[in-house]
PDB file of C-alpha atoms in Angstrom:
ATOM      1  CA  MET A   1      -3.279  70.541  33.811  1.00 57.00           C
ATOM      2  CA  ALA A   2      -4.525  67.559  31.889  1.00 65.00           C
ATOM      3  CA  ALA A   3      -3.107  64.133  32.510  1.00 69.00           C
ATOM      4  CA  GLU A   4      -0.831  62.738  29.858  1.00 71.00           C
ATOM      5  CA  PRO A   5      -2.219  59.805  27.858  1.00 67.00           C
ATOM      6  CA  PRO A   6      -0.739  56.432  28.813  1.00 63.00           C
ATOM      7  CA  LEU A   7       2.170  55.268  26.766  1.00 59.00           C
ATOM      8  CA  PRO A   8       1.436  52.477  24.269  1.00 60.00           C
ATOM      9  CA  PRO A   9       2.775  49.108  25.313  1.00 58.00           C
ATOM     10  CA  SER A  10       6.148  48.556  23.795  1.00 59.00           C
ATOM     11  CA  ARG A  11       6.764  45.591  21.569  1.00 59.00           C
ATOM     12  CA  LEU A  12       8.698  42.763  23.068  1.00 60.00           C
ATOM     13  CA  LYS A  13      12.205  43.063  21.815  1.00 69.00           C
ATOM     14  CA  LEU A  14      14.326  39.952  22.017  1.00 69.00           C
ATOM     15  CA  PRO A  15      17.985  39.832  21.246  1.00 79.00           C
ATOM     16  CA  ARG A  16      18.832  38.402  17.833  1.00 82.00           C
ATOM     17  CA  TRP A  17      20.600  35.383  19.319  1.00 83.00           C
ATOM     18  CA  VAL A  18      17.378  34.346  21.088  1.00 80.00           C
ATOM     19  CA  LEU A  19      15.362  34.616  17.871  1.00 79.00           C
ATOM     20  CA  LEU A  20      17.996  32.630  15.973  1.00 84.00           C
ATOM     21  CA  GLY A  21      17.960  29.990  18.690  1.00 86.00           C
ATOM     22  CA  LEU A  22      14.173  29.635  18.427  1.00 86.00           C
ATOM     23  CA  ILE A  23      14.373  29.324  14.650  1.00 88.00           C
ATOM     24  CA  VAL A  24      17.043  26.619  14.937  1.00 88.00           C
ATOM     25  CA  ILE A  25      14.952  24.691  17.473  1.00 88.00           C
ATOM     26  CA  LEU A  26      11.833  24.890  15.288  1.00 86.00           C
ATOM     27  CA  ALA A  27      13.821  23.751  12.251  1.00 86.00           C
ATOM     28  CA  ALA A  28      15.233  20.797  14.219  1.00 85.00           C
ATOM     29  CA  VAL A  29      11.755  19.766  15.375  1.00 83.00           C
ATOM     30  CA  ALA A  30      10.424  20.037  11.823  1.00 78.00           C
ATOM     31  CA  LEU A  31      13.326  17.924  10.536  1.00 76.00           C
ATOM     32  CA  LEU A  32      12.751  15.260  13.190  1.00 74.00           C
ATOM     33  CA  LEU A  33       9.034  15.106  12.413  1.00 73.00           C
ATOM     34  CA  TRP A  34       9.755  14.877   8.699  1.00 70.00           C
ATOM     35  CA  ARG A  35      12.369  12.142   9.175  1.00 69.00           C
ATOM     36  CA  TYR A  36      10.635   9.990  11.759  1.00 65.00           C
ATOM     37  CA  GLY A  37       6.980  10.907  11.262  1.00 61.00           C
ATOM     38  CA  ASP A  38       4.876   9.231  13.894  1.00 53.00           C
ATOM     39  CA  SER A  39       7.364   6.426  14.509  1.00 51.00           C
ATOM     40  CA  TRP A  40       7.155   6.927  18.258  1.00 49.00           C
ATOM     41  CA  THR A  41       3.693   5.338  18.095  1.00 51.00           C
ATOM     42  CA  ARG A  42       4.731   2.485  15.811  1.00 56.00           C
ATOM     43  CA  PRO A  43       6.940  -0.457  16.737  1.00 54.00           C
ATOM     44  CA  SER A  44      10.553  -0.173  15.737  1.00 54.00           C
ATOM     45  CA  ARG A  45      12.199  -2.293  13.042  1.00 54.00           C
ATOM     46  CA  ARG A  46      13.907  -4.232  15.811  1.00 50.00           C
ATOM     47  CA  GLN A  47      10.596  -4.981  17.518  1.00 50.00           C
ATOM     48  CA  LEU A  48       8.989  -6.019  14.239  1.00 50.00           C
ATOM     49  CA  SER A  49      11.814  -8.382  13.340  1.00 50.00           C
ATOM     50  CA  GLY A  50      10.908 -10.549  16.323  1.00 49.00           C
ATOM     51  CA  LYS A  51       7.969 -12.889  16.625  1.00 51.00           C
ATOM     52  CA  LEU A  52       4.561 -11.951  15.260  1.00 49.00           C
ATOM     53  CA  ALA A  53       2.759 -12.346  18.551  1.00 52.00           C
ATOM     54  CA  PRO A  54      -0.499 -10.587  17.609  1.00 61.00           C
ATOM     55  CA  CYS A  55      -0.787 -12.517  14.346  1.00 69.00           C
ATOM     56  CA  THR A  56      -2.368 -15.947  14.396  1.00 66.00           C
ATOM     57  CA  ALA A  57      -4.008 -17.829  11.547  1.00 58.00           C
ATOM     58  CA  ASP A  58      -7.409 -17.252  13.175  1.00 69.00           C
ATOM     59  CA  ASP A  59      -6.872 -13.490  13.384  1.00 72.00           C
ATOM     60  CA  ARG A  60      -7.097 -12.407   9.729  1.00 75.00           C
ATOM     61  CA  ALA A  61      -7.251  -8.689  10.482  1.00 78.00           C
ATOM     62  CA  GLY A  62      -4.253  -8.876  12.815  1.00 79.00           C
ATOM     63  CA  CYS A  63      -2.157 -10.757  10.269  1.00 81.00           C
ATOM     64  CA  PHE A  64      -3.189  -8.405   7.468  1.00 84.00           C
ATOM     65  CA  ALA A  65      -2.273  -5.345   9.545  1.00 84.00           C
ATOM     66  CA  ALA A  66       1.008  -6.924  10.647  1.00 84.00           C
ATOM     67  CA  GLY A  67       1.836  -7.753   7.032  1.00 86.00           C
ATOM     68  CA  GLN A  68       1.201  -4.180   5.951  1.00 86.00           C
ATOM     69  CA  ARG A  69       3.320  -2.772   8.787  1.00 86.00           C
ATOM     70  CA  LEU A  70       6.160  -5.160   8.045  1.00 86.00           C
ATOM     71  CA  GLU A  71       6.010  -4.502   4.323  1.00 85.00           C
ATOM     72  CA  ALA A  72       6.068  -0.738   4.912  1.00 86.00           C
ATOM     73  CA  ARG A  73       9.213  -1.195   6.978  1.00 84.00           C
ATOM     74  CA  GLY A  74      10.927  -3.204   4.230  1.00 85.00           C
ATOM     75  CA  LEU A  75      10.745  -6.484   6.154  1.00 86.00           C
ATOM     76  CA  GLU A  76       9.336  -8.417   3.207  1.00 87.00           C
ATOM     77  CA  ALA A  77      10.152 -11.925   4.437  1.00 86.00           C
ATOM     78  CA  ARG A  78       8.279 -11.281   7.680  1.00 87.00           C
ATOM     79  CA  ALA A  79       5.397  -9.654   5.773  1.00 86.00           C
ATOM     80  CA  GLU A  80       5.193 -12.715   3.542  1.00 88.00           C
ATOM     81  CA  GLU A  81       4.906 -14.881   6.643  1.00 88.00           C
ATOM     82  CA  ALA A  82       2.080 -12.734   8.045  1.00 86.00           C
ATOM     83  CA  TYR A  83       0.179 -12.651   4.747  1.00 86.00           C
ATOM     84  CA  GLY A  84       0.698 -16.389   4.378  1.00 86.00           C
ATOM     85  CA  ARG A  85      -0.895 -17.031   7.767  1.00 85.00           C
ATOM     86  CA  CYS A  86      -4.098 -15.194   6.935  1.00 83.00           C
ATOM     87  CA  CYS A  87      -4.152 -16.371   3.311  1.00 82.00           C
ATOM     88  CA  SER A  88      -4.244 -19.932   4.591  1.00 81.00           C
ATOM     89  CA  SER A  89      -7.491 -19.019   6.358  1.00 79.00           C
ATOM     90  CA  GLN A  90      -9.070 -17.889   3.055  1.00 81.00           C
ATOM     91  CA  SER A  91      -8.660 -14.134   3.351  1.00 83.00           C
ATOM     92  CA  PRO A  92      -8.759 -12.731  -0.217  1.00 87.00           C
ATOM     93  CA  SER A  93      -6.994  -9.486   0.710  1.00 88.00           C
ATOM     94  CA  CYS A  94      -4.142 -11.361   2.364  1.00 86.00           C
ATOM     95  CA  CYS A  95      -3.810 -13.698  -0.614  1.00 89.00           C
ATOM     96  CA  PHE A  96      -3.787 -10.712  -2.970  1.00 91.00           C
ATOM     97  CA  ASN A  97      -1.052  -8.935  -0.979  1.00 89.00           C
ATOM     98  CA  LEU A  98       0.932 -12.177  -0.661  1.00 89.00           C
ATOM     99  CA  GLY A  99       0.789 -12.699  -4.429  1.00 90.00           C
ATOM    100  CA  LEU A 100       1.857  -9.137  -5.172  1.00 88.00           C
ATOM    101  CA  LEU A 101       4.668  -9.272  -2.636  1.00 90.00           C
ATOM    102  CA  ARG A 102       6.035 -12.487  -4.135  1.00 89.00           C
ATOM    103  CA  TRP A 103       5.646 -11.109  -7.658  1.00 89.00           C
ATOM    104  CA  ARG A 104       7.562  -7.920  -6.765  1.00 88.00           C
ATOM    105  CA  ARG A 105      10.315 -10.073  -5.282  1.00 86.00           C
ATOM    106  CA  GLY A 106      10.596 -11.898  -8.619  1.00 86.00           C
ATOM    107  CA  ALA A 107       9.003 -15.201  -7.565  1.00 85.00           C
ATOM    108  CA  LYS A 108       6.275 -15.389 -10.219  1.00 87.00           C
ATOM    109  CA  ALA A 109       5.759 -19.128  -9.754  1.00 89.00           C
ATOM    110  CA  LEU A 110       5.082 -18.564  -6.043  1.00 89.00           C
ATOM    111  CA  ALA A 111       2.878 -15.535  -6.754  1.00 88.00           C
ATOM    112  CA  ARG A 112       0.409 -17.449  -8.897  1.00 90.00           C
ATOM    113  CA  PRO A 113      -1.310 -19.686  -6.246  1.00 91.00           C
ATOM    114  CA  PRO A 114      -2.274 -16.841  -3.860  1.00 91.00           C
ATOM    115  CA  LEU A 115      -3.542 -14.739  -6.784  1.00 89.00           C
ATOM    116  CA  VAL A 116      -5.598 -17.716  -8.011  1.00 90.00           C
ATOM    117  CA  GLU A 117      -7.039 -18.061  -4.515  1.00 91.00           C
ATOM    118  CA  ALA A 118      -7.796 -14.317  -4.281  1.00 90.00           C
ATOM    119  CA  CYS A 119      -9.498 -14.369  -7.677  1.00 88.00           C
ATOM    120  CA  GLY A 120     -11.450 -17.473  -6.720  1.00 89.00           C
ATOM    121  CA  ALA A 121     -12.686 -15.619  -3.639  1.00 89.00           C
ATOM    122  CA  ARG A 122     -14.020 -12.818  -5.883  1.00 89.00           C
ATOM    123  CA  HIS A 123     -11.242 -10.282  -5.239  1.00 89.00           C
ATOM    124  CA  ALA A 124     -11.446  -8.094  -8.372  1.00 86.00           C
ATOM    125  CA  ARG A 125      -7.912  -6.697  -8.221  1.00 89.00           C
ATOM    126  CA  GLY A 126      -6.638 -10.206  -7.588  1.00 90.00           C
ATOM    127  CA  CYS A 127      -8.272 -11.339 -10.837  1.00 89.00           C
ATOM    128  CA  THR A 128      -6.817  -8.403 -12.777  1.00 88.00           C
ATOM    129  CA  ASN A 129      -3.306  -9.063 -11.489  1.00 87.00           C
ATOM    130  CA  LEU A 130      -3.696 -12.785 -12.099  1.00 89.00           C
ATOM    131  CA  GLY A 131      -4.633 -11.961 -15.691  1.00 87.00           C
ATOM    132  CA  VAL A 132      -1.499  -9.859 -16.115  1.00 85.00           C
ATOM    133  CA  LEU A 133       0.641 -12.612 -14.595  1.00 87.00           C
ATOM    134  CA  LEU A 134      -0.910 -15.227 -16.889  1.00 86.00           C
ATOM    135  CA  ALA A 135      -0.430 -12.946 -19.898  1.00 84.00           C
ATOM    136  CA  GLU A 136       3.254 -12.609 -19.009  1.00 85.00           C
ATOM    137  CA  GLU A 137       3.436 -16.406 -18.758  1.00 85.00           C
ATOM    138  CA  LYS A 138       2.021 -16.642 -22.317  1.00 84.00           C
ATOM    139  CA  ASP A 139      -1.343 -18.098 -21.230  1.00 82.00           C
ATOM    140  CA  PRO A 140      -3.797 -15.889 -23.171  1.00 81.00           C
ATOM    141  CA  VAL A 141      -6.832 -18.088 -22.473  1.00 84.00           C
ATOM    142  CA  GLY A 142      -6.262 -18.039 -18.713  1.00 86.00           C
ATOM    143  CA  ALA A 143      -5.485 -14.318 -18.815  1.00 84.00           C
ATOM    144  CA  GLU A 144      -8.705 -13.549 -20.680  1.00 85.00           C
ATOM    145  CA  ARG A 145     -10.706 -15.674 -18.238  1.00 88.00           C
ATOM    146  CA  ALA A 146      -9.184 -13.792 -15.276  1.00 87.00           C
ATOM    147  CA  PHE A 147      -9.782 -10.408 -16.936  1.00 86.00           C
ATOM    148  CA  ARG A 148     -13.416 -11.304 -17.697  1.00 85.00           C
ATOM    149  CA  LYS A 149     -13.957 -12.296 -14.071  1.00 89.00           C
ATOM    150  CA  ALA A 150     -12.362  -9.032 -12.893  1.00 87.00           C
ATOM    151  CA  CYS A 151     -14.640  -7.143 -15.263  1.00 86.00           C
ATOM    152  CA  ASP A 152     -17.694  -9.014 -13.972  1.00 87.00           C
ATOM    153  CA  LEU A 153     -16.638  -8.030 -10.438  1.00 87.00           C
ATOM    154  CA  GLY A 154     -16.513  -4.355 -11.425  1.00 86.00           C
ATOM    155  CA  GLN A 155     -12.793  -3.828 -12.007  1.00 84.00           C
ATOM    156  CA  ALA A 156     -12.522  -1.304 -14.861  1.00 82.00           C
ATOM    157  CA  LEU A 157      -8.965  -2.305 -15.710  1.00 80.00           C
ATOM    158  CA  GLY A 158     -10.109  -5.897 -16.174  1.00 79.00           C
ATOM    159  CA  CYS A 159     -12.773  -4.699 -18.641  1.00 78.00           C
ATOM    160  CA  ARG A 160     -10.219  -2.651 -20.572  1.00 80.00           C
ATOM    161  CA  ASN A 161      -7.866  -5.605 -20.775  1.00 78.00           C
ATOM    162  CA  VAL A 162     -10.669  -7.833 -22.099  1.00 76.00           C
ATOM    163  CA  ALA A 163     -11.597  -5.133 -24.617  1.00 71.00           C
ATOM    164  CA  TYR A 164      -8.005  -4.918 -25.792  1.00 70.00           C
ATOM    165  CA  GLY A 165      -7.800  -8.681 -26.235  1.00 68.00           C
ATOM    166  CA  VAL A 166     -11.124  -8.816 -28.065  1.00 58.00           C
ATOM    167  CA  LEU A 167     -10.042  -5.927 -30.279  1.00 52.00           C
ATOM    168  CA  LEU A 168      -6.839  -7.747 -31.181  1.00 58.00           C
ATOM    169  CA  ALA A 169      -8.981 -10.760 -32.106  1.00 57.00           C
ATOM    170  CA  GLY A 170     -10.887  -8.529 -34.548  1.00 53.00           C
ATOM    171  CA  ASP A 171     -14.267  -8.007 -32.831  1.00 53.00           C
ATOM    172  CA  ALA A 172     -14.536  -4.218 -32.567  1.00 55.00           C
ATOM    173  CA  LYS A 173     -18.177  -4.207 -31.390  1.00 58.00           C
ATOM    174  CA  ALA A 174     -17.505  -6.571 -28.463  1.00 58.00           C
ATOM    175  CA  ALA A 175     -14.368  -4.572 -27.613  1.00 52.00           C
ATOM    176  CA  ARG A 176     -16.418  -1.370 -27.459  1.00 60.00           C
ATOM    177  CA  ASP A 177     -18.962  -3.089 -25.185  1.00 62.00           C
ATOM    178  CA  TYR A 178     -16.255  -4.185 -22.749  1.00 57.00           C
ATOM    179  CA  ALA A 179     -14.508  -0.820 -22.862  1.00 57.00           C
ATOM    180  CA  HIS A 180     -17.707   0.927 -21.743  1.00 58.00           C
ATOM    181  CA  LYS A 181     -18.540  -1.413 -18.852  1.00 59.00           C
TER     182      LYS A 181
END
């Protein structure tokens, strides 16, 4: 008599309530990750609202990073303080972010000096945004100067803005030259 072949392993059968429980747990974990992201590695809003210990005027990178973290958390006043600390030590990126932050908050008069400083330090996006700010303030000569500097620094939007201004002035050839830079 030949031996019977072994029976195939049966599939693991779990009760439906166990499967539903696992699905609910996975959905809760997914919801928590979606809601809080990686916030367990970042400081809380409460921690960030305190003193900016790692940010000193000498530590440009620390102040810049602190400003970005604070701004991302919606703590704009604290971010402005951090950007202001590193802008005072001639950091073009900090000055640019400080100008944009003030501009978004509606303080155009306070946004202009940091953008001027960023543009003066050869920050191309700072020059482009300074040009837009000056254009809004009805200073076309200053705006064109800022756009030309942004274009010279390689900012395509600055070149397009110069081309548009030159085109409005009636010089189509010069406008085409700037548009293709």
